[in-house]
CSV table of C-alpha atoms in Angstrom, one decimal:
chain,number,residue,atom,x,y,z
A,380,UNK,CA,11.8,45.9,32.5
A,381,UNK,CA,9.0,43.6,32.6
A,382,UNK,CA,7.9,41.3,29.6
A,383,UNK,CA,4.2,41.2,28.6
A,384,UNK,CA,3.4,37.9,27.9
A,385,UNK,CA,-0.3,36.9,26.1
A,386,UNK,CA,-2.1,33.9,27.5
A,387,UNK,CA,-4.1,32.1,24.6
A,388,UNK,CA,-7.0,29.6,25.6
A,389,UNK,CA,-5.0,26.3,25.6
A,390,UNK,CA,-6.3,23.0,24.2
A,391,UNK,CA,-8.3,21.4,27.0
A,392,UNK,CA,-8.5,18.2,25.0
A,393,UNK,CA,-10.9,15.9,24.0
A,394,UNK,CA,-11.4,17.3,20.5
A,395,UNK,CA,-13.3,20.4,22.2
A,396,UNK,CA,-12.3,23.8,19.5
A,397,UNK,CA,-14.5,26.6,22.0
A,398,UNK,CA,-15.3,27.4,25.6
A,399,UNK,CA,-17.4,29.7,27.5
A,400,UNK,CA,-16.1,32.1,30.0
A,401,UNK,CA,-18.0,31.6,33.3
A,402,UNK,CA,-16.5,33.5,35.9
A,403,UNK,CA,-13.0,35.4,35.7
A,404,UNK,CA,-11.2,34.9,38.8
A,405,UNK,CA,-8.5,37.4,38.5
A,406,UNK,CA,-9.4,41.3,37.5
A,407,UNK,CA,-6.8,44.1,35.7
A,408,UNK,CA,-3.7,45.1,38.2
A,409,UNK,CA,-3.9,41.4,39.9
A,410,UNK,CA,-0.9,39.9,40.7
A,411,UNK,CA,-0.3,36.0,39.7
A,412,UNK,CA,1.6,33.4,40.5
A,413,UNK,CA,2.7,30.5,37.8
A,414,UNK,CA,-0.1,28.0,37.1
A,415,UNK,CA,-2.3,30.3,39.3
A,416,UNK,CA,-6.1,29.5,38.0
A,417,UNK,CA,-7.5,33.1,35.9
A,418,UNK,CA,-10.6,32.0,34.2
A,419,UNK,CA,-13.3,29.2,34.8
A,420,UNK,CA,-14.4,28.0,31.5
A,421,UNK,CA,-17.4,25.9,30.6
A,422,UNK,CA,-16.6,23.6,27.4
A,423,UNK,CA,-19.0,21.2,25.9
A,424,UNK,CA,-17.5,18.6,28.6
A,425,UNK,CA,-17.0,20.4,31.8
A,426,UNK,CA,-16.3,23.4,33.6
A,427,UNK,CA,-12.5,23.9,33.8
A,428,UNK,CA,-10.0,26.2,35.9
A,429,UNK,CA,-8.0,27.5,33.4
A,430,UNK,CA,-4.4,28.3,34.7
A,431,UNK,CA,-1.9,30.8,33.8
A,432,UNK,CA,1.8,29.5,32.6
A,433,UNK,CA,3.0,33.2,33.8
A,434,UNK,CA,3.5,34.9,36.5
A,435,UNK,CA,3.3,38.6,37.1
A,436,UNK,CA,0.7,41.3,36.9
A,437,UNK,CA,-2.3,41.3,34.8
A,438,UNK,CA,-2.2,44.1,32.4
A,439,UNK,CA,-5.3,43.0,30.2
A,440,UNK,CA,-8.7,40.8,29.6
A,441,UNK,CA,-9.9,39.5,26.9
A,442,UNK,CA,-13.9,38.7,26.5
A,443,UNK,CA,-16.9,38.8,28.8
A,444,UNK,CA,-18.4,36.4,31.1
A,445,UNK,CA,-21.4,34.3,28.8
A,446,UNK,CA,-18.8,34.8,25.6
A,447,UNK,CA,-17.3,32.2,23.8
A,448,UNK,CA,-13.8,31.6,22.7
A,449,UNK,CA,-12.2,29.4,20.5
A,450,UNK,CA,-9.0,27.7,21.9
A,451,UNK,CA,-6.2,30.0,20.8
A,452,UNK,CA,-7.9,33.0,21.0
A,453,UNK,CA,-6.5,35.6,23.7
A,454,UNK,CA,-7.5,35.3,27.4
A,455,UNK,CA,-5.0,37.5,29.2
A,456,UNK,CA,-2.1,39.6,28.9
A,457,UNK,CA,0.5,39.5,32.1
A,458,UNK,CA,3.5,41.7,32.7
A,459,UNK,CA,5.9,38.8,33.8
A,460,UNK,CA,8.2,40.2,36.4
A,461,UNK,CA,6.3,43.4,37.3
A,462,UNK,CA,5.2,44.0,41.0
A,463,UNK,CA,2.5,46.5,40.2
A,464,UNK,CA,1.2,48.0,37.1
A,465,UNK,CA,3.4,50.4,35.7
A,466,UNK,CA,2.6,54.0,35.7
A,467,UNK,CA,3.7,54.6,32.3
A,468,UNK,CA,3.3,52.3,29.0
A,469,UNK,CA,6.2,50.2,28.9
A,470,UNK,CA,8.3,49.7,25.3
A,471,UNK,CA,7.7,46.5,22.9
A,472,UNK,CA,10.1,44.0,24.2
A,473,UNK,CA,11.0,40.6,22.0
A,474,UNK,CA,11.6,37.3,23.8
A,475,UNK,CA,14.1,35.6,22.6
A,476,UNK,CA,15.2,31.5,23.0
A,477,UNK,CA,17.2,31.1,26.0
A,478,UNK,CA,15.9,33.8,27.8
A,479,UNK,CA,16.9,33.0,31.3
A,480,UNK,CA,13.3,35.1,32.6
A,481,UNK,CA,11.1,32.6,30.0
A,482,UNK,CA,7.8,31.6,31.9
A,483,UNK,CA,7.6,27.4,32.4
A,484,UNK,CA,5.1,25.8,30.2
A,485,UNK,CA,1.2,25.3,31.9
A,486,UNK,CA,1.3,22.3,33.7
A,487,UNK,CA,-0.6,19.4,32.4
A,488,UNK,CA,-0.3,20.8,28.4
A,489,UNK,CA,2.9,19.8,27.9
A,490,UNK,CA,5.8,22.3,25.6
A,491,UNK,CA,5.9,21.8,22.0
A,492,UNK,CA,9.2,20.6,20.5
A,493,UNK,CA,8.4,19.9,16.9
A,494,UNK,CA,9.7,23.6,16.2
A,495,UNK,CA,12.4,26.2,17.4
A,496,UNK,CA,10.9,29.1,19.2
A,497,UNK,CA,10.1,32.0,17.6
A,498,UNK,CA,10.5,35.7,18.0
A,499,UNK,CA,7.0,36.8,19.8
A,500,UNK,CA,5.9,40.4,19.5
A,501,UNK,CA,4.6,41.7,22.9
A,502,UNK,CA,2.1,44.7,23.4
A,503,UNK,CA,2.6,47.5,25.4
A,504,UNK,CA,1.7,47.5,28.6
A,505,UNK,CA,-1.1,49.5,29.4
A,506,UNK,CA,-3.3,49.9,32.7
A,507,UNK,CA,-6.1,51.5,31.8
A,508,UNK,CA,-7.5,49.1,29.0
A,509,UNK,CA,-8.3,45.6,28.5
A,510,UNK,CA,-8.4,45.1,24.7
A,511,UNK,CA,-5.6,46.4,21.8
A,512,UNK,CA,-5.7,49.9,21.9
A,513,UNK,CA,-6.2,50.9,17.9
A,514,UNK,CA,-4.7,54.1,17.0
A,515,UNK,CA,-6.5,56.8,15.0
A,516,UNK,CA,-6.9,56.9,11.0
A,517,UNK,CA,-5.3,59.9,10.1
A,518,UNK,CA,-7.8,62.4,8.1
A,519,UNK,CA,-8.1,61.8,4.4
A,520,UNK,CA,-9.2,65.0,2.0
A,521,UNK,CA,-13.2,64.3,1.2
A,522,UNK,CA,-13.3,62.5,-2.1
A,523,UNK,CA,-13.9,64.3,-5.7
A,524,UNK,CA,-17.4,63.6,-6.7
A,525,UNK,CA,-18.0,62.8,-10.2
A,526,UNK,CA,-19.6,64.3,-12.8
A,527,UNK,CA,-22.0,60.9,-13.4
A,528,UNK,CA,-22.2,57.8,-11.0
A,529,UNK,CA,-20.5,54.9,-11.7
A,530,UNK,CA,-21.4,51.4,-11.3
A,531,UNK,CA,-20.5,50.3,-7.7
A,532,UNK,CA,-17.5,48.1,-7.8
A,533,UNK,CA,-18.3,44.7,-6.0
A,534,UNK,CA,-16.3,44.2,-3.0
A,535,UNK,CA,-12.9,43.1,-2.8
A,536,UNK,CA,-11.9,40.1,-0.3
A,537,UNK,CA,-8.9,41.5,1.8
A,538,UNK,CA,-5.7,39.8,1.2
A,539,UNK,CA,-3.8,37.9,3.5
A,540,UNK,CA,-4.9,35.1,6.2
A,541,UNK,CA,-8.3,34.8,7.6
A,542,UNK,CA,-8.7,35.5,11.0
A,543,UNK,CA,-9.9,32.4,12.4
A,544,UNK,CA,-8.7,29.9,14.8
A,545,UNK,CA,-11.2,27.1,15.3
A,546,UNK,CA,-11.8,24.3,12.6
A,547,UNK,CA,-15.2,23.9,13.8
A,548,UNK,CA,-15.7,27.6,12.3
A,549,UNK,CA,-14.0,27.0,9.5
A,550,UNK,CA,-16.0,24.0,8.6
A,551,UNK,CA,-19.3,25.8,9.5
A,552,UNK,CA,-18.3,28.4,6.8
A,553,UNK,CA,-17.5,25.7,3.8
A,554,UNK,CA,-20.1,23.5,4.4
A,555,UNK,CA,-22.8,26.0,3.8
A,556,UNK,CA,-20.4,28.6,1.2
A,557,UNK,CA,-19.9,31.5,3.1
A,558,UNK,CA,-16.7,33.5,2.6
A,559,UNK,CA,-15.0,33.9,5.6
A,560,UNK,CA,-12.8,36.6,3.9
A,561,UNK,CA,-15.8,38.9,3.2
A,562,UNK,CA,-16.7,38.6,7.1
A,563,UNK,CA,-15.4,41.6,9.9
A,564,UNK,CA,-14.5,39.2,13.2
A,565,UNK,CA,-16.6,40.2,16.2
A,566,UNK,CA,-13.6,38.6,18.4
A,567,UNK,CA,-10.5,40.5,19.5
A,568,UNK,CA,-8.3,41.4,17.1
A,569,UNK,CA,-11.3,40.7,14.3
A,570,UNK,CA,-11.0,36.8,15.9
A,571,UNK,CA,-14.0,35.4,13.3
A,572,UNK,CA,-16.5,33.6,15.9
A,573,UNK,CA,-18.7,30.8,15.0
A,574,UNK,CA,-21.7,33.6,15.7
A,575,UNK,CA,-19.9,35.7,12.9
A,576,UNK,CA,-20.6,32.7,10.3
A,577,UNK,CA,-24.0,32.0,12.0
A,578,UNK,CA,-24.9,35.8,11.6
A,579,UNK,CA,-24.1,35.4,7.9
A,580,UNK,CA,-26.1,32.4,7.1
A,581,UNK,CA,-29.0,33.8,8.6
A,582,UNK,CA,-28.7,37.2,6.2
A,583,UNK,CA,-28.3,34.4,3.3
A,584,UNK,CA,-31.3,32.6,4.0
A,585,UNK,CA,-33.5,35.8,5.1
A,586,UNK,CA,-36.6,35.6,3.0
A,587,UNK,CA,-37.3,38.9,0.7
A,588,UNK,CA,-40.1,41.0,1.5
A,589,UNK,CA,-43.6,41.0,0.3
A,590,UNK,CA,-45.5,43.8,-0.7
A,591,UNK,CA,-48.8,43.7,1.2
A,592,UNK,CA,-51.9,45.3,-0.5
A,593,UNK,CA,-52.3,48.5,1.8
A,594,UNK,CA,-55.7,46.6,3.1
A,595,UNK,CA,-54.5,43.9,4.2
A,596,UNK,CA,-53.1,44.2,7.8
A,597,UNK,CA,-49.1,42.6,8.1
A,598,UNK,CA,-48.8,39.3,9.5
A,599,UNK,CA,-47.4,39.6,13.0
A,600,UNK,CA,-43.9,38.2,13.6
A,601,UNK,CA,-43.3,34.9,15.0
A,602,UNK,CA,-42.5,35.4,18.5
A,603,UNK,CA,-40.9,32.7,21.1
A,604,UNK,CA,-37.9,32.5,23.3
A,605,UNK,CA,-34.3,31.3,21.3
A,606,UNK,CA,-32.4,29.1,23.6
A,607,UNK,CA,-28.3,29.0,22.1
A,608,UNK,CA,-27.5,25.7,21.3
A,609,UNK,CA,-24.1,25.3,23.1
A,610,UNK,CA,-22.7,23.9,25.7
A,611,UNK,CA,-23.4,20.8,27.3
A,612,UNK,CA,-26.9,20.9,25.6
A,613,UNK,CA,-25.5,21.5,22.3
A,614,UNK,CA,-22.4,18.5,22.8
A,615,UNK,CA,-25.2,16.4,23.8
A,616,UNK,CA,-27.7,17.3,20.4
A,617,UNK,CA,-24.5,16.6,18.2
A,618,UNK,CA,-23.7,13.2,19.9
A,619,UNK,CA,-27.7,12.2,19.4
A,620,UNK,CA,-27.8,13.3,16.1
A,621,UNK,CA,-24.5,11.6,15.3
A,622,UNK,CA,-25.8,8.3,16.9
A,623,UNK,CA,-29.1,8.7,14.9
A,624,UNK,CA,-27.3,9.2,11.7
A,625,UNK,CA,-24.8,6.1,11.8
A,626,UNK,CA,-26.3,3.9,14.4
A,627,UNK,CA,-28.9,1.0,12.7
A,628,UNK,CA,-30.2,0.7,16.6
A,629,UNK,CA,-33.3,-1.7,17.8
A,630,UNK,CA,-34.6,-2.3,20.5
A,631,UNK,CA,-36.1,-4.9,22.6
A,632,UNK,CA,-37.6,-4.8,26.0
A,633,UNK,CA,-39.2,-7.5,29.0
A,634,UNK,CA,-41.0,-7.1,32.4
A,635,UNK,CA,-39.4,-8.4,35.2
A,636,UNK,CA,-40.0,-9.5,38.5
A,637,UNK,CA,-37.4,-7.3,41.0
A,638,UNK,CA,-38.4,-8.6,44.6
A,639,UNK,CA,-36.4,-10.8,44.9
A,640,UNK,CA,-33.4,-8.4,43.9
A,641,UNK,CA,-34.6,-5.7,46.5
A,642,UNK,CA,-34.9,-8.1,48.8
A,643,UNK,CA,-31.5,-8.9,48.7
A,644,UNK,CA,-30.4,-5.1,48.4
A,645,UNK,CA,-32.3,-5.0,51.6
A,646,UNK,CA,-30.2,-7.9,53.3
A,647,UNK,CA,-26.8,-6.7,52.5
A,648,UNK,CA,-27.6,-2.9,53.6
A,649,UNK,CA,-28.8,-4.5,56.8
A,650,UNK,CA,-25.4,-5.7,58.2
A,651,UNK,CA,-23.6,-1.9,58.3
A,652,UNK,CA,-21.1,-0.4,56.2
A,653,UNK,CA,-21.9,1.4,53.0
A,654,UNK,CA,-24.5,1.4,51.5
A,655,UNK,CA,-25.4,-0.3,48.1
A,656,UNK,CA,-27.5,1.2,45.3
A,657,UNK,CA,-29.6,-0.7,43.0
A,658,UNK,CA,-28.4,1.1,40.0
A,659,UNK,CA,-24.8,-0.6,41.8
A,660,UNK,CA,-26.3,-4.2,41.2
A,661,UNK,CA,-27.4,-3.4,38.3
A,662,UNK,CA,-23.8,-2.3,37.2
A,663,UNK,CA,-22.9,-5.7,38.7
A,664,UNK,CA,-25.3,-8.0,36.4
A,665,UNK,CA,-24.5,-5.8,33.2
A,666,UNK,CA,-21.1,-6.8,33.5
A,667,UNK,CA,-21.5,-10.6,33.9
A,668,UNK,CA,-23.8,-10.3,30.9
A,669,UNK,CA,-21.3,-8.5,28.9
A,670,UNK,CA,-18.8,-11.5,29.6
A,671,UNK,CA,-21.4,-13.6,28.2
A,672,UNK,CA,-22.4,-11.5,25.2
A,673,UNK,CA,-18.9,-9.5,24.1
A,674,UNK,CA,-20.8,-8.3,21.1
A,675,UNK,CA,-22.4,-5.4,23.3
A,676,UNK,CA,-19.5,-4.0,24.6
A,677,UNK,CA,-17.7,-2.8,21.4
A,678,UNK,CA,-18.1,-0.1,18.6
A,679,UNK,CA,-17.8,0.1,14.7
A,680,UNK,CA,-14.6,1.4,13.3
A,681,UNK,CA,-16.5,2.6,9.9
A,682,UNK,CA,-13.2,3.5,7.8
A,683,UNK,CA,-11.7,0.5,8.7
A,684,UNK,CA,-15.2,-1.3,7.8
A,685,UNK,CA,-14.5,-3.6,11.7
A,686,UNK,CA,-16.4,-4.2,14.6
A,687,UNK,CA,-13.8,-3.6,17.7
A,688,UNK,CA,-14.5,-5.8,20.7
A,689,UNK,CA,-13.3,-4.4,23.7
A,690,UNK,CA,-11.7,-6.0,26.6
A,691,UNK,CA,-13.0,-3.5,29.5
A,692,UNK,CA,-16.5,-2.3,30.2
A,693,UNK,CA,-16.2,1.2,31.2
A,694,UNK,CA,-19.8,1.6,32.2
A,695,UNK,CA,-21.5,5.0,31.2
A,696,UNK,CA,-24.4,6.2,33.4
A,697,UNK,CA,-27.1,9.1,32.8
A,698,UNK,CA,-26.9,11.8,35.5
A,699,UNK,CA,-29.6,14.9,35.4
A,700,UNK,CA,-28.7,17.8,36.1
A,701,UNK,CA,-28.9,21.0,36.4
A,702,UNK,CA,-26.9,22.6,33.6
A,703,UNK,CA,-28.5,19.2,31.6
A,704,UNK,CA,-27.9,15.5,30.4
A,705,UNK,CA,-24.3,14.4,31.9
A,706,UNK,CA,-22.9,10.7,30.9
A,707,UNK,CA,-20.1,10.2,33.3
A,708,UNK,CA,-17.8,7.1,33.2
A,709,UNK,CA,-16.8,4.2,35.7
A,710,UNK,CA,-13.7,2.7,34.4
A,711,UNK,CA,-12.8,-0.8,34.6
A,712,UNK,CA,-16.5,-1.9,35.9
A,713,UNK,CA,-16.0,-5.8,35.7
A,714,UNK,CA,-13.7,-5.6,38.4
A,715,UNK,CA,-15.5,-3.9,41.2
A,716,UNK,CA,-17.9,-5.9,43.2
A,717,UNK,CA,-21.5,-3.5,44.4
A,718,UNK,CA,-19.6,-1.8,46.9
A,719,UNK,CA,-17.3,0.3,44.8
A,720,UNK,CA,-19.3,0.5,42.3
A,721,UNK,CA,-22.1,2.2,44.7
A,722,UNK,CA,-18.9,4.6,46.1
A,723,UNK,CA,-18.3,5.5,42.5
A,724,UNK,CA,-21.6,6.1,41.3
A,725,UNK,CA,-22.2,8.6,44.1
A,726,UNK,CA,-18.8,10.1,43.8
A,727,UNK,CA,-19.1,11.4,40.1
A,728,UNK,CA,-22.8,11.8,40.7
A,729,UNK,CA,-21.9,14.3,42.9
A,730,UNK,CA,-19.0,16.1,40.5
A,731,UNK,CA,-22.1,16.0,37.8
A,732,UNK,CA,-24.1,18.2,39.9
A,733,UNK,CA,-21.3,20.6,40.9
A,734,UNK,CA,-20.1,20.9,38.0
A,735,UNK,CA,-16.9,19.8,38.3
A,736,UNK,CA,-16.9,16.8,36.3
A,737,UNK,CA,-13.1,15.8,34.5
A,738,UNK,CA,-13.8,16.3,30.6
A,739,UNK,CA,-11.3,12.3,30.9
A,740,UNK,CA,-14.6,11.5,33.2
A,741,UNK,CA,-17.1,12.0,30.4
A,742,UNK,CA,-15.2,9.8,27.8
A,743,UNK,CA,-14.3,6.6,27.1
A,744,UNK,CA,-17.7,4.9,27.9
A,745,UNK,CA,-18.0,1.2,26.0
A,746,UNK,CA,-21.9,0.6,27.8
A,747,UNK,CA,-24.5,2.9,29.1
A,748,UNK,CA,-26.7,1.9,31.6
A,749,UNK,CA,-29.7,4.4,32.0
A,750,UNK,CA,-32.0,4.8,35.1
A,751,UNK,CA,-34.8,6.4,33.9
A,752,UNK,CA,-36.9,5.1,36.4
A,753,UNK,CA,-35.8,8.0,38.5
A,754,UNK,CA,-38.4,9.9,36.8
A,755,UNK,CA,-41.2,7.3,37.4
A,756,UNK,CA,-41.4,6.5,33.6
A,757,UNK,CA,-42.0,2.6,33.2
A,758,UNK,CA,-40.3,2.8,29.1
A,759,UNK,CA,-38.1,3.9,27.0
A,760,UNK,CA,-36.3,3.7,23.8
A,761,UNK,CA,-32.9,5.7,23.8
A,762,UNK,CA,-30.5,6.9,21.7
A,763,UNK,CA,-27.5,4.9,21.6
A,764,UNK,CA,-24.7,7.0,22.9
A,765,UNK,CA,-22.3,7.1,20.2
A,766,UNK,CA,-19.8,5.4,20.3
A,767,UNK,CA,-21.1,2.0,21.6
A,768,UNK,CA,-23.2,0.1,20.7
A,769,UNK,CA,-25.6,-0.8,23.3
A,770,UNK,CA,-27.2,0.9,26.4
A,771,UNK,CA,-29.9,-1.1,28.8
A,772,UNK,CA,-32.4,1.3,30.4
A,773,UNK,CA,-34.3,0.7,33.7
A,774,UNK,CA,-37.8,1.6,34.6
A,775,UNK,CA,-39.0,2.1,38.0
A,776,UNK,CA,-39.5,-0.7,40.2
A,777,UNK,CA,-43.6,-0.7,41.3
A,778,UNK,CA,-45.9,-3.2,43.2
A,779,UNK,CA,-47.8,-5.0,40.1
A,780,UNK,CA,-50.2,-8.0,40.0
A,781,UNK,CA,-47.7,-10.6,38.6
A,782,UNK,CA,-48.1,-14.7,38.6
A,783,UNK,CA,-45.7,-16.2,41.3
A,784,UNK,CA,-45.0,-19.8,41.4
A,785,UNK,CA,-48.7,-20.9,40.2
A,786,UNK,CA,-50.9,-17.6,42.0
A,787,UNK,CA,-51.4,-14.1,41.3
A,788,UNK,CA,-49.5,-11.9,44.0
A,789,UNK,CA,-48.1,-8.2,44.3
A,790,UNK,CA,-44.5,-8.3,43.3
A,791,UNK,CA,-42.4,-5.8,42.3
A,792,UNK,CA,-42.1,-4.9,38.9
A,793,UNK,CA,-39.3,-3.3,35.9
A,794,UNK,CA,-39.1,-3.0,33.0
A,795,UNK,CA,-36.3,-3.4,31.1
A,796,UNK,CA,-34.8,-2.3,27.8
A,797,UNK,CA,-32.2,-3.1,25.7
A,798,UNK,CA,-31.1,-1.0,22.8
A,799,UNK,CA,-28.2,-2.2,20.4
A,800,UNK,CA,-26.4,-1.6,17.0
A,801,UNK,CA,-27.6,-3.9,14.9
A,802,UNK,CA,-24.4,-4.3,13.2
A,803,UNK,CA,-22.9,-5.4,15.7
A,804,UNK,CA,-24.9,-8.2,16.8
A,805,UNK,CA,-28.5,-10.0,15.7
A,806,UNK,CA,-31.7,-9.9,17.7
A,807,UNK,CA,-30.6,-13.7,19.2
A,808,UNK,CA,-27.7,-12.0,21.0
A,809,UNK,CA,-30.0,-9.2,22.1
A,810,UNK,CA,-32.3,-11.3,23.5
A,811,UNK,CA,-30.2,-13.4,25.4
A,812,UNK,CA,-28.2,-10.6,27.0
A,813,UNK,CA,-31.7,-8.9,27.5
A,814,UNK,CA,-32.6,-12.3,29.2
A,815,UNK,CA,-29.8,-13.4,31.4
A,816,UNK,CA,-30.2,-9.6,32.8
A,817,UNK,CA,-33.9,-10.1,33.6
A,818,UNK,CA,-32.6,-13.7,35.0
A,819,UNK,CA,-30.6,-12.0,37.6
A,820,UNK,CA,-32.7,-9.9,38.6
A,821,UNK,CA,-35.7,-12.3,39.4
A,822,UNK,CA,-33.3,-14.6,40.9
A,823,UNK,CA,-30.0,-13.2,42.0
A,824,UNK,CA,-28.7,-16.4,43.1
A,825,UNK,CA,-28.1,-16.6,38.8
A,826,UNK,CA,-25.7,-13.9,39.4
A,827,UNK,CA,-23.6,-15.9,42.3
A,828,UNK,CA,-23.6,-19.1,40.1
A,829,UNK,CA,-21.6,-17.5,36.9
A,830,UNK,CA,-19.3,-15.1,39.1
């Protein structure tokens, strides 16, 4: 007799509490095999192939494609050891420890040991349904109605635990007072969602109405498309705000005089191989001026009231895209010379786009470099991406009227920006990272002579 096991969105790390179901890639009567991929997820991160621990026949689904889910909220149901649906509902079956027929754990989540395993109560199985079949209230005799009316009572908060899984929901719903035992779940099983809390603050704040004279035509209603703010775009308006909130940031800017950079770009993708990217030698001098200025690669540890240096620069970089602003990561920058630094660029560049960024490749950053040249802007002054302190940008790189040894000439021209924490450094540290950066670009042979 087969065992109907319920797969719960796992942890997919990083601190992330919700995903969105993209695509399901298995359907009701599928058969799956261990670690067999059911769901493509987007989280505030990445998009993620979420595989199944069990293998077996999928009896039910849980939510649509464009809903979100917290992590341990239901995702699928699988009859483990079932060939085909059954034709018939099969009985409520315990799993017990020791169970020679126990389903591995998902790879790459680990088992938890901390606890002995516990008795799990398992549906029926059921064909025909994707969602907890709820049986019928039996009929009640209609109510004796009294002589007067009474005073409604006021409502009574059900006992027992509250239905929700994410702490992001639960700190939505005490920040701002709402009783999450007066709310009805709008997830499975009554699952309270972070729209359920969001639903109820908006009925808190709705203004009352106003009584227009009967001449006096109504206003009409403010109209305009609502955009939800989730996903990438939302992870990315929390890390801004964040930033904006802790982050002193300043920011300090020069021209500089790129020929002689591009020219030697020029020269070394003249002799074959790979190719090499500017935004690659700019990589390369950002690193030598972090060795000279260690201030700029670091962060603030604000409950232990210290600023951490840190020994690698893992170099963030700004990639547009389609589904919006993605800040991937290339680890252990100040040992890769142009060349594998261009390779790795165009490598998670091209994961950006796809969507198949890591969420392990959107973390960990200690400097961000931002090209915003791209978009044939000359300035900026950007938001610090929290956690580090510093992020240089790069404007595009035009002919200008500039003064060359003595004579006005047509050179090419960038600007560049540097924005900092203030606490962790002063404007003189600034200013010289800021300049030994603008050095190497007028004159790379400044690079060569501190490698």
């Amino acid at each position: 007799m087969p065992q109907v096991m319920e797969f719960k969105l796992p942890d997919l790390g990083e601190g992330l509490t919700e995903a969105e179901i993209v695509r399901w890639l298995v359907a009701v009567g599928d058969v799956v095999a261990i670690d067999q991929p059911v769901v493509e997820v987007e989280t505030a991160k990445a998009m993620v192939e979420v595989p199944c621990p069990y293998g077996g026949v999928v009896t039910a689904r849980f939510g649509e494609e464009g809903q979100e889910l917290p992590v341990g909220a239901p995702l699928i149901t699988v009859a483990v050891g079932a060939a085909s649906l059954p034709e018939a509902p099969a009985a409520p079956a315990a799993e017990t420890e020791g169970s020679g027929n126990a389903p591995r754990p998902l790879i790459g989540y680990g088992s938890d040991h901390s606890r002995p395993a516990r008795r799990r109560r398992v549906r029926p199985v059921t064909a025909a349904v994707s969602a907890p079949v709820v049986a019928p209230a039996p009929a009640v005799a209609a109510p004796v109605v009294p002589a007067a009316p009474a005073a409604p009572a006021a409502p009574v908060a059900p006992a027992g635990p509250v239905p929700v899984v994410s702490p992001l929901v639960r700190k939505l719903a005490k920040d701002n007072g709402v009783d999450l035992r007066a709310l009805h779940g709008s997830g499975p099983e009554g699952l309270i969602l972070r729209a359920d809390v969001e639903a109820a603050l908006t009925a808190l704040r709705a203004p009352e109405p106003v009584s227009l004279p009967a001449s006096a035509p109504a206003a009409p209603a403010a109209q305009g498309e609502r955009i939800p703010l989730k996903g990438v775009r939302g992870a990315v308006a929390e890390k801004l705000s964040r930033s904006r909130r802790e982050i002193p940031d300043a920011t300090c800017w020069v021209d500089a005089d790129a020929t002689e950079l591009m020219a030697a770009r020029a020269a070394m993708n003249a002799v074959g191989g790979p190719k090499i990217s500017v935004l690659a030698l700019l990589a390369r001098i950002c690193t030598a001026a972090l060795a000279r200025y260690p201030e700029l690669n670091s962060t603030v540890d604000l409950q232990a009231k210290e600023i951490v240096r840190l020994p690698a620069v893992h170099l963030s970089f700004a990639a547009q895209t389609e589904r919006g602003l993605m800040v991937p990561v290339v680890r252990d920058a100040q040992d890769r010379n142009p060349e594998s630094l261009s390779a790795e660029f165009a490598r998670l560049t091209e994961l950006a786009r796809t969507g198949k960024l890591a969420p392990a490749d959107l973390t960990g950053g200690t400097f961000t470099l931002n090209n915003y040249g791209v978009f044939g802007v000359d300035g900026s002054t950007p938001i610090i991406n929290h956690p580090e302190a510093a992020m240089l940008g790069v404007g595009r790189i035009i002919p200008k009227p500039w003064v060359h040894k003595g004579e006005l000439a047509v050179r090419q021209v960038v600007q560049l920006s540097l924005t900092f924490d203030h606490r962790v450094c002063d404007g003189g540290t600034a200013g010289g990272f800021l300049r030994y950066v603008a050095d190497c670009v007028e004159s790379p042979a400044v690079l060569l002579r501190s490698l």
